[in-house]
PDB file of C-alpha atoms in Angstrom:
ATOM      1  CA  MET A  10     138.958 106.484  91.189  1.00  0.00           C
ATOM      2  CA  THR A  11     138.663 106.080  94.945  1.00  0.00           C
ATOM      3  CA  ASN A  12     135.505 107.127  96.740  1.00  0.00           C
ATOM      4  CA  GLU A  13     137.507 109.699  98.748  1.00  0.00           C
ATOM      5  CA  PHE A  14     138.848 111.206  95.548  1.00  0.00           C
ATOM      6  CA  ARG A  15     135.430 111.213  93.941  1.00  0.00           C
ATOM      7  CA  MET A  16     133.867 113.139  96.908  1.00  0.00           C
ATOM      8  CA  LYS A  17     136.834 115.494  97.018  1.00  0.00           C
ATOM      9  CA  ASN A  18     136.375 116.193  93.345  1.00  0.00           C
ATOM     10  CA  LEU A  19     132.607 116.804  93.907  1.00  0.00           C
ATOM     11  CA  VAL A  20     133.297 119.228  96.768  1.00  0.00           C
ATOM     12  CA  GLU A  21     135.697 121.160  94.498  1.00  0.00           C
ATOM     13  CA  GLN A  22     132.977 121.356  91.826  1.00  0.00           C
ATOM     14  CA  ILE A  23     130.481 122.632  94.383  1.00  0.00           C
ATOM     15  CA  THR A  24     132.921 125.191  95.874  1.00  0.00           C
ATOM     16  CA  ASP A  25     133.861 126.417  92.337  1.00  0.00           C
ATOM     17  CA  PHE A  26     130.141 126.781  91.511  1.00  0.00           C
ATOM     18  CA  ILE A  27     129.504 128.785  94.703  1.00  0.00           C
ATOM     19  CA  ALA A  28     132.677 130.889  94.286  1.00  0.00           C
ATOM     20  CA  ALA A  29     131.501 131.807  90.755  1.00  0.00           C
ATOM     21  CA  LYS A  30     128.209 133.070  92.294  1.00  0.00           C
ATOM     22  CA  THR A  31     129.699 134.541  95.471  1.00  0.00           C
ATOM     23  CA  PRO A  32     133.200 136.091  95.012  1.00  0.00           C
ATOM     24  CA  GLU A  33     133.818 136.376  98.794  1.00  0.00           C
ATOM     25  CA  PHE A  34     133.119 132.642  99.285  1.00  0.00           C
ATOM     26  CA  SER A  35     135.812 130.674 101.162  1.00  0.00           C
ATOM     27  CA  ILE A  36     135.527 126.951 101.865  1.00  0.00           C
ATOM     28  CA  ASP A  37     137.388 127.554 105.148  1.00  0.00           C
ATOM     29  CA  LYS A  38     134.926 130.179 106.341  1.00  0.00           C
ATOM     30  CA  HIS A  39     131.664 129.038 104.734  1.00  0.00           C
ATOM     31  CA  SER A  40     131.459 125.182 104.972  1.00  0.00           C
ATOM     32  CA  ASP A  41     128.510 125.558 107.413  1.00  0.00           C
ATOM     33  CA  THR A  42     126.946 128.610 105.867  1.00  0.00           C
ATOM     34  CA  SER A  43     123.679 127.923 104.098  1.00  0.00           C
ATOM     35  CA  PHE A  44     123.630 128.122 100.346  1.00  0.00           C
ATOM     36  CA  SER A  45     120.845 130.737 100.529  1.00  0.00           C
ATOM     37  CA  SER A  46     122.975 132.933 102.820  1.00  0.00           C
ATOM     38  CA  LEU A  47     125.758 132.701 100.253  1.00  0.00           C
ATOM     39  CA  GLY A  48     123.404 134.184  97.711  1.00  0.00           C
ATOM     40  CA  LEU A  49     122.285 131.075  95.820  1.00  0.00           C
ATOM     41  CA  ASP A  50     118.708 131.219  94.573  1.00  0.00           C
ATOM     42  CA  SER A  51     116.264 128.359  93.917  1.00  0.00           C
ATOM     43  CA  ALA A  52     117.606 127.699  90.431  1.00  0.00           C
ATOM     44  CA  ASP A  53     121.096 127.498  91.900  1.00  0.00           C
ATOM     45  CA  HIS A  54     119.980 124.971  94.475  1.00  0.00           C
ATOM     46  CA  VAL A  55     118.486 122.779  91.739  1.00  0.00           C
ATOM     47  CA  GLN A  56     121.663 123.178  89.733  1.00  0.00           C
ATOM     48  CA  LEU A  57     123.716 121.946  92.725  1.00  0.00           C
ATOM     49  CA  SER A  58     121.460 118.832  92.985  1.00  0.00           C
ATOM     50  CA  THR A  59     121.931 118.242  89.265  1.00  0.00           C
ATOM     51  CA  MET A  60     125.716 118.557  89.680  1.00  0.00           C
ATOM     52  CA  VAL A  61     125.642 115.948  92.442  1.00  0.00           C
ATOM     53  CA  GLU A  62     123.447 113.668  90.375  1.00  0.00           C
ATOM     54  CA  ASP A  63     125.735 113.849  87.319  1.00  0.00           C
ATOM     55  CA  HIS A  64     128.850 113.420  89.372  1.00  0.00           C
ATOM     56  CA  LEU A  65     127.638 110.313  91.215  1.00  0.00           C
ATOM     57  CA  SER A  66     125.573 108.935  88.356  1.00  0.00           C
ATOM     58  CA  VAL A  67     122.607 108.334  90.668  1.00  0.00           C
ATOM     59  CA  ASP A  68     119.072 109.745  90.741  1.00  0.00           C
ATOM     60  CA  ILE A  69     118.979 112.716  93.159  1.00  0.00           C
ATOM     61  CA  ASP A  70     115.887 114.574  94.317  1.00  0.00           C
ATOM     62  CA  PRO A  71     115.994 118.148  92.931  1.00  0.00           C
ATOM     63  CA  THR A  72     115.435 119.387  96.519  1.00  0.00           C
ATOM     64  CA  LEU A  73     118.640 117.860  97.807  1.00  0.00           C
ATOM     65  CA  ALA A  74     120.433 121.205  98.245  1.00  0.00           C
ATOM     66  CA  PHE A  75     117.374 122.554 100.107  1.00  0.00           C
ATOM     67  CA  ASP A  76     117.308 119.558 102.402  1.00  0.00           C
ATOM     68  CA  TYR A  77     121.073 119.694 103.120  1.00  0.00           C
ATOM     69  CA  PRO A  78     121.697 123.433 102.809  1.00  0.00           C
ATOM     70  CA  THR A  79     125.407 123.657 103.623  1.00  0.00           C
ATOM     71  CA  ILE A  80     128.503 122.067 102.092  1.00  0.00           C
ATOM     72  CA  ASN A  81     129.162 120.062 105.267  1.00  0.00           C
ATOM     73  CA  ALA A  82     125.562 118.869 105.583  1.00  0.00           C
ATOM     74  CA  LEU A  83     125.441 117.932 101.895  1.00  0.00           C
ATOM     75  CA  VAL A  84     128.765 116.028 101.924  1.00  0.00           C
ATOM     76  CA  ALA A  85     127.882 114.242 105.158  1.00  0.00           C
ATOM     77  CA  HIS A  86     124.554 113.092 103.607  1.00  0.00           C
ATOM     78  CA  LEU A  87     126.283 111.996 100.411  1.00  0.00           C
ATOM     79  CA  GLU A  88     128.976 110.108 102.204  1.00  0.00           C
ATOM     80  CA  LYS A  89     126.413 108.329 104.385  1.00  0.00           C
ATOM     81  CA  ASN A  90     123.989 107.458 101.631  1.00  0.00           C
ATOM     82  CA  PHE A  91     125.881 107.269  98.380  1.00  0.00           C
ATOM     83  CA  SER A  92     129.495 106.444  99.074  1.00  0.00           C
ATOM     84  CA  ARG A  93     129.036 102.771  98.370  1.00  0.00           C
ATOM     85  CA  THR A  94     127.258 103.511  95.096  1.00  0.00           C
ATOM     86  CA  ALA A  95     129.937 105.923  93.980  1.00  0.00           C
ATOM     87  CA  LEU A  96     132.661 103.447  94.902  1.00  0.00           C
ATOM     88  CA  GLU A  97     130.979 100.659  92.954  1.00  0.00           C
ATOM     89  CA  ARG A  98     130.822 102.846  89.844  1.00  0.00           C
ATOM     90  CA  SER A  99     134.446 103.900  89.965  1.00  0.00           C
TER      91      SER A  99
END
């Protein structure tokens, strides 16, 4: 699995999770909208962090989704800091 494919798959999981919580969610319109503004609560933020941790098989701080509160911010952080790790595990 390529790193690009792995990140794309993770973004799909994140968008599916948000869409299940927020029916009007659109990746085209809400990539830079905060998770809180999309209606996600604290438990949802922690669940997003856990989703990333499981997907990349790395330890992730439970506050990750609070620290990088939009899809674009989260993905940029992951690509910068974990892309090599994810690639090595694929």
